[in-house]
């Protein structure tokens, strides 16, 4: 059941194949099936009844990070993630989605997150801002969350973290497209955040993306403002509420998280934080708006080996510069890049580095 | 409210649509989407019947709408009906209202009939009023908020200089402003249920309508010409400087205003 709007995107390609060269999944697998355009063609064939939507096709739809690199560079302005998300909905409805995906959805149904674990409590009940930690940082990259909270405390910002932080809906949305179930998760999350009457600082830009892009469309807008953690910390630096470290001559390169770069057009804050943390910067191939994804927590959940290869590809980009440190400020990127840190190189959490 | 009929129209996705030799929109090749004001009407109907009752969606158009109607079943409509017949091609608002009224009488009775206030392609806004006239029902237009009040409805309608609150008893035809209620998403269970629900397809004969009641023959109005509103406006140099672009846009707006 692919919408007319999504089919409109899937079928109006000029065959320029630029997306083929930009897709981080296709880079690693070399499979033509992994190009965004191939996925569009498959859906077009299903629409014309030339092909059934079967398990192989569903598998192809999940071999995508939804990083939007293809949209960013499409000359015609079409958006492959739009029809890929709907294809994932179709896969779940028609029960053709891979078992590994269904297992993650089950985990979300029982615990609210793909990992199937409970989120820890932070015991923070401040009054200036609400920090939305998100599932990935809370469960898999807890140090990054603690570092951010410590950094805010150092700057004199009184931060609150919800005792039972509801899921934002981004994980479920990535796994099965934007359905009513996802909207309901979003509504619960928005209600809990709005009840605090505090502006929300969001650590994981994936959460920030759904909160700013989809919540208003779904009638559950956050009423006190949303800011990414990187933008917030960069502002604290500007206001001299945080002090820069002494430069030690370490050379690093910032990994631009794809959603932060392409949805928020946010490249400068993370570099300001890196410089303030004492790093001399280099730039990797495909940075800023062309940011190359290193994988997501959700994709790691259902295709860990492929995500490790994709992350390794990003390390290769770093190695081509003379930087020795991969600088990240996003828990999803940290989780994936940490799968394969090359010998002699460092994965650095920028919030921790600035402490 | 137990049973609400919602009339919806599929309109082209793209703004670059073509017209045929008889000045009718070419819908066959165009990607279609549901008219935004009709989506508001549908969501309002869902909210009124969430606690009990049901929504029937009704549309008129080409056979390919049968598949797209399934989307609305997935979102919560209990029944979906497509009226499709070559005889109905080129219908004006009067002929359309007569066909919808005949369908409402055949499929009903309903406690209320909801429509969008106007479609983004035709922009006439006449169908809800004409439908009410054919069915001899009261009509409340441009509604932005609606809620139950006993057996009736309390509505807030947008008028020229504010908002008017009204209490109305059913059955009634209500037209909704665009964006008054954003349409809900489809859920997984709804989508699975929709696949098992058949879209009912009706032709003119099923509604007891003769060829004289339908399409161009049943229309009182005829489009005699279609032309771009501001010919040549899209030609001109591409501005890359923000300041110059704003100045140019202001100039164009002043020109259009004259």
Coordinates of C-alpha atoms in Angstrom, one line a residue, chain A residues 1-5 8 89-90 92-95 176 178-181 183 217-219, chain B residues 13-14 30-32 47 68 70-71 74 182 184-189 191-192 194-195:
Chain A
X1 CA 0.0 0.0 0.0
X2 CA 2.4 2.7 -1.2
X3 CA 0.9 6.2 -1.4
X4 CA 0.6 8.0 -4.6
X5 CA 2.9 10.7 -3.3
X8 CA 5.4 9.9 -7.5
X89 CA 5.4 -0.2 6.4
X90 CA 4.3 -2.5 3.6
X92 CA 5.5 -5.1 8.2
X93 CA 1.9 -5.2 7.1
X94 CA 2.4 -8.0 4.7
X95 CA 4.7 -9.9 7.1
X176 CA 8.2 0.4 10.1
X178 CA 5.4 6.6 9.9
X179 CA 2.3 4.8 11.1
X180 CA -0.3 5.6 13.7
X181 CA 1.6 3.5 16.2
X183 CA 2.4 8.9 16.0
X217 CA 2.7 17.5 11.4
X218 CA 1.2 15.0 13.8
X219 CA -0.5 17.7 16.0
Chain B
X13 CA -0.2 15.9 -6.6
X14 CA 1.7 18.2 -8.9
X30 CA -1.4 12.4 -12.9
X31 CA -0.4 11.2 -9.4
X32 CA -3.4 11.9 -7.1
X47 CA -13.0 11.8 16.0
X68 CA -6.2 4.7 -3.2
X70 CA -7.8 1.5 0.6
X71 CA -5.6 4.1 2.3
X74 CA -6.6 1.8 6.7
X182 CA -4.8 17.0 10.3
X184 CA -4.4 10.6 11.3
X185 CA -1.8 8.1 10.0
X186 CA -2.8 4.5 9.2
X187 CA -1.9 1.9 11.8
X188 CA -0.5 -1.5 11.0
X189 CA -3.7 -3.3 12.2
X191 CA -3.8 -1.6 7.1
X192 CA -4.2 -5.3 7.6
X194 CA -8.2 -2.6 5.0
X195 CA -6.7 -5.3 2.8

